[in-house]
Amino acid sequence: MNAIVDPNGPTLAVVPSNPVPEGARVGYFTTADKVQLRYATFPKGAGAAKGTICLVQGRTEFIEKYFETVADFQSRGFAVATFDWRGQGGSQRLIRNTRLGYVRRFDDYWEDLKAFHGSILLPDCPAPYYLVGHSMGGLASLYAGIRDRMMFERIFVSAPMVGLDRQPFGMAGMARLCGTLANLGLARLPIGRRGDKAQTEQSFAGNPLTSDLARFNRSVEVLKARPELELGAPTFRWAASAFEAMAGAATDQFPGAVRIPVLMLAAARDEIVSTAAIETLGLRMRTGRHVVIPGARHEMFVENDAIRAQVFAAFDAFITEQSA
């Protein structure tokens, strides 16, 4: 066990199939609006220092899910800093039903990232800083690239949540519908999607997340050891906030407003977010582009070895080789 933890603070879940990366430190920090978030930092591995990867997760995820990916970044000479978004993982939950995903507005995730940058990255982690985000975290990363162009050198996102397929009223219409229902008293009630079902050993077949059984079961084992990390369906308020943010990403102004170099990876078999929406945005960005990974499901960082190899080849070309 190589995690260094405050006995009075947060801890990391440890299971045999998911070893903690070398040199882990874990703690809490507090946002400007007084929300307590769990974070972890990991020093670089061998070789020349290349800076720090700031890793931000998708909805329902938690630090432990990325241990293998953290170790991959460390082996490339990067330190890694990551945290659990408000309302999920080991961070403060926001409503009484702690198993439901809730946020007042999507901009609250920007408050989390901004506080993390000021409280943890700048004082404790070596520059330069690179932002890596998945799914919901990918959308939050793109907005960060608009709001502060000096915070990160480059942004690398996996299956960013810039749109959802099969929505009857489009992103803006769904934002209005969910917002109206939330304002009518349903704000903290769940709205379900197939991809939000809890992972179990029995649910691997046909799952939309990964084709890799061992990595799928690894998350199951972590949640068995620490069930309080689990998050279920989103609420109507979360959905309204997310649809509004996705609608913003589809506007004519959004692609040109992102001035930081960006690489977006899209999964060819994604059933959670819209691959077509990622492709459309990638073609319209001035400082960004996109790559579609054949055969990949939504969670490319926990996909099979062949798909992960493609993900890290893209990462190395876009970030590792640029940081040498």
PDB file of N, CA, C and O in Angstrom, residues 149-204:
ATOM      1  N   ARG A 149      -7.889  31.061 -21.007  1.00  0.00           N
ATOM      2  CA  ARG A 149      -7.002  30.525 -22.039  1.00  0.00           C
ATOM      3  C   ARG A 149      -5.579  30.313 -21.538  1.00  0.00           C
ATOM      4  O   ARG A 149      -4.747  29.741 -22.261  1.00  0.00           O
ATOM      5  N   MET A 150      -5.252  30.783 -20.336  1.00  0.00           N
ATOM      6  CA  MET A 150      -3.902  30.655 -19.806  1.00  0.00           C
ATOM      7  C   MET A 150      -3.771  29.526 -18.791  1.00  0.00           C
ATOM      8  O   MET A 150      -2.670  29.203 -18.353  1.00  0.00           O
ATOM      9  N   MET A 151      -4.876  28.894 -18.423  1.00  0.00           N
ATOM     10  CA  MET A 151      -4.858  27.907 -17.350  1.00  0.00           C
ATOM     11  C   MET A 151      -4.157  26.617 -17.769  1.00  0.00           C
ATOM     12  O   MET A 151      -3.415  26.016 -16.987  1.00  0.00           O
ATOM     13  N   PHE A 152      -4.390  26.167 -19.008  1.00  0.00           N
ATOM     14  CA  PHE A 152      -3.833  24.914 -19.496  1.00  0.00           C
ATOM     15  C   PHE A 152      -3.175  25.126 -20.857  1.00  0.00           C
ATOM     16  O   PHE A 152      -3.642  25.930 -21.667  1.00  0.00           O
ATOM     17  N   GLU A 153      -2.102  24.340 -21.107  1.00  0.00           N
ATOM     18  CA  GLU A 153      -1.389  24.434 -22.372  1.00  0.00           C
ATOM     19  C   GLU A 153      -2.178  23.781 -23.506  1.00  0.00           C
ATOM     20  O   GLU A 153      -2.225  24.304 -24.620  1.00  0.00           O
ATOM     21  N   ARG A 154      -2.769  22.615 -23.222  1.00  0.00           N
ATOM     22  CA  ARG A 154      -3.512  21.860 -24.224  1.00  0.00           C
ATOM     23  C   ARG A 154      -4.650  21.110 -23.538  1.00  0.00           C
ATOM     24  O   ARG A 154      -4.579  20.843 -22.334  1.00  0.00           O
ATOM     25  N   ILE A 155      -5.654  20.749 -24.324  1.00  0.00           N
ATOM     26  CA  ILE A 155      -6.809  20.020 -23.800  1.00  0.00           C
ATOM     27  C   ILE A 155      -7.004  18.766 -24.644  1.00  0.00           C
ATOM     28  O   ILE A 155      -7.093  18.835 -25.875  1.00  0.00           O
ATOM     29  N   PHE A 156      -7.088  17.623 -23.954  1.00  0.00           N
ATOM     30  CA  PHE A 156      -7.271  16.326 -24.600  1.00  0.00           C
ATOM     31  C   PHE A 156      -8.517  15.705 -23.991  1.00  0.00           C
ATOM     32  O   PHE A 156      -8.577  15.495 -22.774  1.00  0.00           O
ATOM     33  N   VAL A 157      -9.531  15.426 -24.819  1.00  0.00           N
ATOM     34  CA  VAL A 157     -10.792  14.931 -24.263  1.00  0.00           C
ATOM     35  C   VAL A 157     -11.220  13.641 -24.937  1.00  0.00           C
ATOM     36  O   VAL A 157     -11.042  13.446 -26.143  1.00  0.00           O
ATOM     37  N   SER A 158     -11.791  12.764 -24.136  1.00  0.00           N
ATOM     38  CA  SER A 158     -12.280  11.460 -24.573  1.00  0.00           C
ATOM     39  C   SER A 158     -13.797  11.465 -24.540  1.00  0.00           C
ATOM     40  O   SER A 158     -14.409  11.730 -23.499  1.00  0.00           O
ATOM     41  N   ALA A 159     -14.423  11.197 -25.693  1.00  0.00           N
ATOM     42  CA  ALA A 159     -15.880  11.130 -25.805  1.00  0.00           C
ATOM     43  C   ALA A 159     -16.563  12.295 -25.090  1.00  0.00           C
ATOM     44  O   ALA A 159     -17.412  12.098 -24.220  1.00  0.00           O
ATOM     45  N   PRO A 160     -16.217  13.534 -25.437  1.00  0.00           N
ATOM     46  CA  PRO A 160     -16.812  14.679 -24.731  1.00  0.00           C
ATOM     47  C   PRO A 160     -18.324  14.736 -24.941  1.00  0.00           C
ATOM     48  O   PRO A 160     -18.834  14.464 -26.035  1.00  0.00           O
ATOM     49  N   MET A 161     -19.020  15.107 -23.894  1.00  0.00           N
ATOM     50  CA  MET A 161     -20.478  15.143 -23.896  1.00  0.00           C
ATOM     51  C   MET A 161     -20.966  16.438 -24.545  1.00  0.00           C
ATOM     52  O   MET A 161     -21.521  17.316 -23.891  1.00  0.00           O
ATOM     53  N   VAL A 162     -20.773  16.570 -25.861  1.00  0.00           N
ATOM     54  CA  VAL A 162     -21.201  17.778 -26.559  1.00  0.00           C
ATOM     55  C   VAL A 162     -22.578  17.616 -27.193  1.00  0.00           C
ATOM     56  O   VAL A 162     -23.131  18.579 -27.739  1.00  0.00           O
ATOM     57  N   GLY A 163     -23.138  16.426 -27.124  1.00  0.00           N
ATOM     58  CA  GLY A 163     -24.476  16.182 -27.645  1.00  0.00           C
ATOM     59  C   GLY A 163     -24.906  14.769 -27.345  1.00  0.00           C
ATOM     60  O   GLY A 163     -24.068  13.889 -27.102  1.00  0.00           O
ATOM     61  N   LEU A 164     -26.215  14.549 -27.327  1.00  0.00           N
ATOM     62  CA  LEU A 164     -26.789  13.217 -27.136  1.00  0.00           C
ATOM     63  C   LEU A 164     -27.668  12.895 -28.330  1.00  0.00           C
ATOM     64  O   LEU A 164     -28.389  13.767 -28.829  1.00  0.00           O
ATOM     65  N   ASP A 165     -27.610  11.664 -28.772  1.00  0.00           N
ATOM     66  CA  ASP A 165     -28.450  11.238 -29.882  1.00  0.00           C
ATOM     67  C   ASP A 165     -29.882  10.934 -29.406  1.00  0.00           C
ATOM     68  O   ASP A 165     -30.128  10.749 -28.218  1.00  0.00           O
ATOM     69  N   ARG A 166     -30.792  10.897 -30.362  1.00  0.00           N
ATOM     70  CA  ARG A 166     -32.169  10.446 -30.135  1.00  0.00           C
ATOM     71  C   ARG A 166     -32.906  11.279 -29.080  1.00  0.00           C
ATOM     72  O   ARG A 166     -33.684  10.758 -28.287  1.00  0.00           O
ATOM     73  N   GLN A 167     -32.654  12.582 -29.074  1.00  0.00           N
ATOM     74  CA  GLN A 167     -33.390  13.480 -28.184  1.00  0.00           C
ATOM     75  C   GLN A 167     -34.501  14.155 -28.995  1.00  0.00           C
ATOM     76  O   GLN A 167     -34.220  14.800 -30.004  1.00  0.00           O
ATOM     77  N   PRO A 168     -35.751  14.059 -28.581  1.00  0.00           N
ATOM     78  CA  PRO A 168     -36.866  14.492 -29.436  1.00  0.00           C
ATOM     79  C   PRO A 168     -36.898  15.977 -29.744  1.00  0.00           C
ATOM     80  O   PRO A 168     -37.459  16.374 -30.776  1.00  0.00           O
ATOM     81  N   PHE A 169     -36.320  16.818 -28.890  1.00  0.00           N
ATOM     82  CA  PHE A 169     -36.421  18.270 -29.103  1.00  0.00           C
ATOM     83  C   PHE A 169     -35.059  18.936 -29.269  1.00  0.00           C
ATOM     84  O   PHE A 169     -34.957  20.153 -29.153  1.00  0.00           O
ATOM     85  N   GLY A 170     -34.010  18.149 -29.515  1.00  0.00           N
ATOM     86  CA  GLY A 170     -32.686  18.742 -29.624  1.00  0.00           C
ATOM     87  C   GLY A 170     -32.174  19.165 -28.262  1.00  0.00           C
ATOM     88  O   GLY A 170     -32.873  19.083 -27.241  1.00  0.00           O
ATOM     89  N   MET A 171     -30.932  19.638 -28.218  1.00  0.00           N
ATOM     90  CA  MET A 171     -30.330  19.987 -26.929  1.00  0.00           C
ATOM     91  C   MET A 171     -31.024  21.199 -26.297  1.00  0.00           C
ATOM     92  O   MET A 171     -31.340  21.198 -25.103  1.00  0.00           O
ATOM     93  N   ALA A 172     -31.295  22.232 -27.090  1.00  0.00           N
ATOM     94  CA  ALA A 172     -31.921  23.429 -26.522  1.00  0.00           C
ATOM     95  C   ALA A 172     -33.350  23.142 -26.084  1.00  0.00           C
ATOM     96  O   ALA A 172     -33.788  23.591 -25.003  1.00  0.00           O
ATOM     97  N   GLY A 173     -34.080  22.376 -26.880  1.00  0.00           N
ATOM     98  CA  GLY A 173     -35.445  22.041 -26.503  1.00  0.00           C
ATOM     99  C   GLY A 173     -35.505  21.174 -25.262  1.00  0.00           C
ATOM    100  O   GLY A 173     -36.374  21.365 -24.392  1.00  0.00           O
ATOM    101  N   MET A 174     -34.593  20.226 -25.152  1.00  0.00           N
ATOM    102  CA  MET A 174     -34.554  19.378 -23.958  1.00  0.00           C
ATOM    103  C   MET A 174     -34.154  20.180 -22.725  1.00  0.00           C
ATOM    104  O   MET A 174     -34.641  19.921 -21.617  1.00  0.00           O
ATOM    105  N   ALA A 175     -33.291  21.173 -22.912  1.00  0.00           N
ATOM    106  CA  ALA A 175     -32.920  22.038 -21.787  1.00  0.00           C
ATOM    107  C   ALA A 175     -34.143  22.790 -21.278  1.00  0.00           C
ATOM    108  O   ALA A 175     -34.374  22.892 -20.064  1.00  0.00           O
ATOM    109  N   ARG A 176     -34.939  23.306 -22.211  1.00  0.00           N
ATOM    110  CA  ARG A 176     -36.149  24.040 -21.794  1.00  0.00           C
ATOM    111  C   ARG A 176     -37.146  23.104 -21.121  1.00  0.00           C
ATOM    112  O   ARG A 176     -37.746  23.456 -20.089  1.00  0.00           O
ATOM    113  N   LEU A 177     -37.336  21.912 -21.684  1.00  0.00           N
ATOM    114  CA  LEU A 177     -38.294  20.967 -21.110  1.00  0.00           C
ATOM    115  C   LEU A 177     -37.877  20.546 -19.710  1.00  0.00           C
ATOM    116  O   LEU A 177     -38.689  20.600 -18.764  1.00  0.00           O
ATOM    117  N   CYS A 178     -36.622  20.115 -19.560  1.00  0.00           N
ATOM    118  CA  CYS A 178     -36.160  19.660 -18.239  1.00  0.00           C
ATOM    119  C   CYS A 178     -36.126  20.810 -17.248  1.00  0.00           C
ATOM    120  O   CYS A 178     -36.421  20.619 -16.054  1.00  0.00           O
ATOM    121  N   GLY A 179     -35.774  22.003 -17.729  1.00  0.00           N
ATOM    122  CA  GLY A 179     -35.771  23.161 -16.847  1.00  0.00           C
ATOM    123  C   GLY A 179     -37.162  23.495 -16.349  1.00  0.00           C
ATOM    124  O   GLY A 179     -37.357  23.825 -15.170  1.00  0.00           O
ATOM    125  N   THR A 180     -38.153  23.403 -17.238  1.00  0.00           N
ATOM    126  CA  THR A 180     -39.536  23.659 -16.832  1.00  0.00           C
ATOM    127  C   THR A 180     -39.996  22.645 -15.796  1.00  0.00           C
ATOM    128  O   THR A 180     -40.603  23.002 -14.770  1.00  0.00           O
ATOM    129  N   LEU A 181     -39.715  21.368 -16.033  1.00  0.00           N
ATOM    130  CA  LEU A 181     -40.111  20.329 -15.083  1.00  0.00           C
ATOM    131  C   LEU A 181     -39.391  20.503 -13.745  1.00  0.00           C
ATOM    132  O   LEU A 181     -39.989  20.292 -12.675  1.00  0.00           O
ATOM    133  N   ALA A 182     -38.120  20.902 -13.805  1.00  0.00           N
ATOM    134  CA  ALA A 182     -37.392  21.145 -12.558  1.00  0.00           C
ATOM    135  C   ALA A 182     -38.024  22.288 -11.779  1.00  0.00           C
ATOM    136  O   ALA A 182     -38.191  22.212 -10.552  1.00  0.00           O
ATOM    137  N   ASN A 183     -38.404  23.349 -12.480  1.00  0.00           N
ATOM    138  CA  ASN A 183     -39.012  24.501 -11.813  1.00  0.00           C
ATOM    139  C   ASN A 183     -40.403  24.201 -11.281  1.00  0.00           C
ATOM    140  O   ASN A 183     -40.910  24.917 -10.402  1.00  0.00           O
ATOM    141  N   LEU A 184     -41.022  23.141 -11.802  1.00  0.00           N
ATOM    142  CA  LEU A 184     -42.345  22.743 -11.321  1.00  0.00           C
ATOM    143  C   LEU A 184     -42.272  21.810 -10.113  1.00  0.00           C
ATOM    144  O   LEU A 184     -43.294  21.291  -9.662  1.00  0.00           O
ATOM    145  N   GLY A 185     -41.069  21.567  -9.621  1.00  0.00           N
ATOM    146  CA  GLY A 185     -40.923  20.765  -8.413  1.00  0.00           C
ATOM    147  C   GLY A 185     -40.244  19.427  -8.597  1.00  0.00           C
ATOM    148  O   GLY A 185     -40.108  18.667  -7.634  1.00  0.00           O
ATOM    149  N   LEU A 186     -39.805  19.126  -9.820  1.00  0.00           N
ATOM    150  CA  LEU A 186     -39.171  17.832 -10.079  1.00  0.00           C
ATOM    151  C   LEU A 186     -37.648  17.912 -10.085  1.00  0.00           C
ATOM    152  O   LEU A 186     -36.982  16.954 -10.473  1.00  0.00           O
ATOM    153  N   ALA A 187     -37.078  19.017  -9.643  1.00  0.00           N
ATOM    154  CA  ALA A 187     -35.643  19.268  -9.783  1.00  0.00           C
ATOM    155  C   ALA A 187     -34.786  18.143  -9.217  1.00  0.00           C
ATOM    156  O   ALA A 187     -33.752  17.786  -9.793  1.00  0.00           O
ATOM    157  N   ARG A 188     -35.201  17.550  -8.102  1.00  0.00           N
ATOM    158  CA  ARG A 188     -34.379  16.548  -7.424  1.00  0.00           C
ATOM    159  C   ARG A 188     -34.874  15.124  -7.640  1.00  0.00           C
ATOM    160  O   ARG A 188     -34.448  14.205  -6.943  1.00  0.00           O
ATOM    161  N   LEU A 189     -35.749  14.945  -8.623  1.00  0.00           N
ATOM    162  CA  LEU A 189     -36.225  13.615  -8.968  1.00  0.00           C
ATOM    163  C   LEU A 189     -35.418  13.056 -10.136  1.00  0.00           C
ATOM    164  O   LEU A 189     -34.900  13.802 -10.969  1.00  0.00           O
ATOM    165  N   PRO A 190     -35.278  11.728 -10.232  1.00  0.00           N
ATOM    166  CA  PRO A 190     -34.403  11.132 -11.247  1.00  0.00           C
ATOM    167  C   PRO A 190     -35.029  11.101 -12.630  1.00  0.00           C
ATOM    168  O   PRO A 190     -36.240  10.980 -12.791  1.00  0.00           O
ATOM    169  N   ILE A 191     -34.151  11.208 -13.616  1.00  0.00           N
ATOM    170  CA  ILE A 191     -34.519  10.977 -14.998  1.00  0.00           C
ATOM    171  C   ILE A 191     -33.543   9.926 -15.517  1.00  0.00           C
ATOM    172  O   ILE A 191     -32.338  10.107 -15.478  1.00  0.00           O
ATOM    173  N   GLY A 192     -34.038   8.783 -15.954  1.00  0.00           N
ATOM    174  CA  GLY A 192     -33.185   7.635 -16.199  1.00  0.00           C
ATOM    175  C   GLY A 192     -32.721   7.515 -17.633  1.00  0.00           C
ATOM    176  O   GLY A 192     -33.401   7.933 -18.573  1.00  0.00           O
ATOM    177  N   ARG A 193     -31.517   6.928 -17.787  1.00  0.00           N
ATOM    178  CA  ARG A 193     -30.978   6.543 -19.086  1.00  0.00           C
ATOM    179  C   ARG A 193     -30.368   5.157 -18.951  1.00  0.00           C
ATOM    180  O   ARG A 193     -29.934   4.752 -17.877  1.00  0.00           O
ATOM    181  N   ARG A 194     -30.280   4.441 -20.080  1.00  0.00           N
ATOM    182  CA  ARG A 194     -29.720   3.100 -20.053  1.00  0.00           C
ATOM    183  C   ARG A 194     -28.306   3.078 -19.467  1.00  0.00           C
ATOM    184  O   ARG A 194     -27.943   2.222 -18.678  1.00  0.00           O
ATOM    185  N   GLY A 195     -27.485   4.054 -19.866  1.00  0.00           N
ATOM    186  CA  GLY A 195     -26.098   4.068 -19.425  1.00  0.00           C
ATOM    187  C   GLY A 195     -25.913   4.395 -17.967  1.00  0.00           C
ATOM    188  O   GLY A 195     -24.791   4.317 -17.453  1.00  0.00           O
ATOM    189  N   ASP A 196     -26.990   4.771 -17.264  1.00  0.00           N
ATOM    190  CA  ASP A 196     -26.875   5.137 -15.860  1.00  0.00           C
ATOM    191  C   ASP A 196     -27.166   3.985 -14.912  1.00  0.00           C
ATOM    192  O   ASP A 196     -27.174   4.163 -13.701  1.00  0.00           O
ATOM    193  N   LYS A 197     -27.420   2.782 -15.438  1.00  0.00           N
ATOM    194  CA  LYS A 197     -27.672   1.649 -14.565  1.00  0.00           C
ATOM    195  C   LYS A 197     -26.395   1.246 -13.836  1.00  0.00           C
ATOM    196  O   LYS A 197     -25.295   1.338 -14.372  1.00  0.00           O
ATOM    197  N   ALA A 198     -26.541   0.798 -12.608  1.00  0.00           N
ATOM    198  CA  ALA A 198     -25.391   0.384 -11.812  1.00  0.00           C
ATOM    199  C   ALA A 198     -24.680  -0.789 -12.473  1.00  0.00           C
ATOM    200  O   ALA A 198     -25.320  -1.678 -13.060  1.00  0.00           O
ATOM    201  N   GLN A 199     -23.341  -0.777 -12.397  1.00  0.00           N
ATOM    202  CA  GLN A 199     -22.567  -1.875 -12.951  1.00  0.00           C
ATOM    203  C   GLN A 199     -22.556  -3.053 -11.983  1.00  0.00           C
ATOM    204  O   GLN A 199     -22.335  -2.880 -10.779  1.00  0.00           O
ATOM    205  N   THR A 200     -22.789  -4.251 -12.507  1.00  0.00           N
ATOM    206  CA  THR A 200     -22.666  -5.486 -11.751  1.00  0.00           C
ATOM    207  C   THR A 200     -21.978  -6.503 -12.641  1.00  0.00           C
ATOM    208  O   THR A 200     -21.861  -6.313 -13.861  1.00  0.00           O
ATOM    209  N   GLU A 201     -21.528  -7.597 -12.041  1.00  0.00           N
ATOM    210  CA  GLU A 201     -20.900  -8.644 -12.857  1.00  0.00           C
ATOM    211  C   GLU A 201     -21.854  -9.162 -13.929  1.00  0.00           C
ATOM    212  O   GLU A 201     -21.427  -9.572 -15.014  1.00  0.00           O
ATOM    213  N   GLN A 202     -23.153  -9.137 -13.651  1.00  0.00           N
ATOM    214  CA  GLN A 202     -24.146  -9.661 -14.586  1.00  0.00           C
ATOM    215  C   GLN A 202     -24.474  -8.673 -15.714  1.00  0.00           C
ATOM    216  O   GLN A 202     -25.095  -9.058 -16.705  1.00  0.00           O
ATOM    217  N   SER A 203     -24.074  -7.419 -15.582  1.00  0.00           N
ATOM    218  CA  SER A 203     -24.485  -6.410 -16.562  1.00  0.00           C
ATOM    219  C   SER A 203     -23.433  -6.146 -17.636  1.00  0.00           C
ATOM    220  O   SER A 203     -23.590  -5.231 -18.445  1.00  0.00           O
ATOM    221  N   PHE A 204     -22.377  -6.953 -17.675  1.00  0.00           N
ATOM    222  CA  PHE A 204     -21.324  -6.704 -18.674  1.00  0.00           C
ATOM    223  C   PHE A 204     -21.824  -6.920 -20.098  1.00  0.00           C
ATOM    224  O   PHE A 204     -21.542  -6.128 -20.988  1.00  0.00           O
TER     225      PHE A 204
END
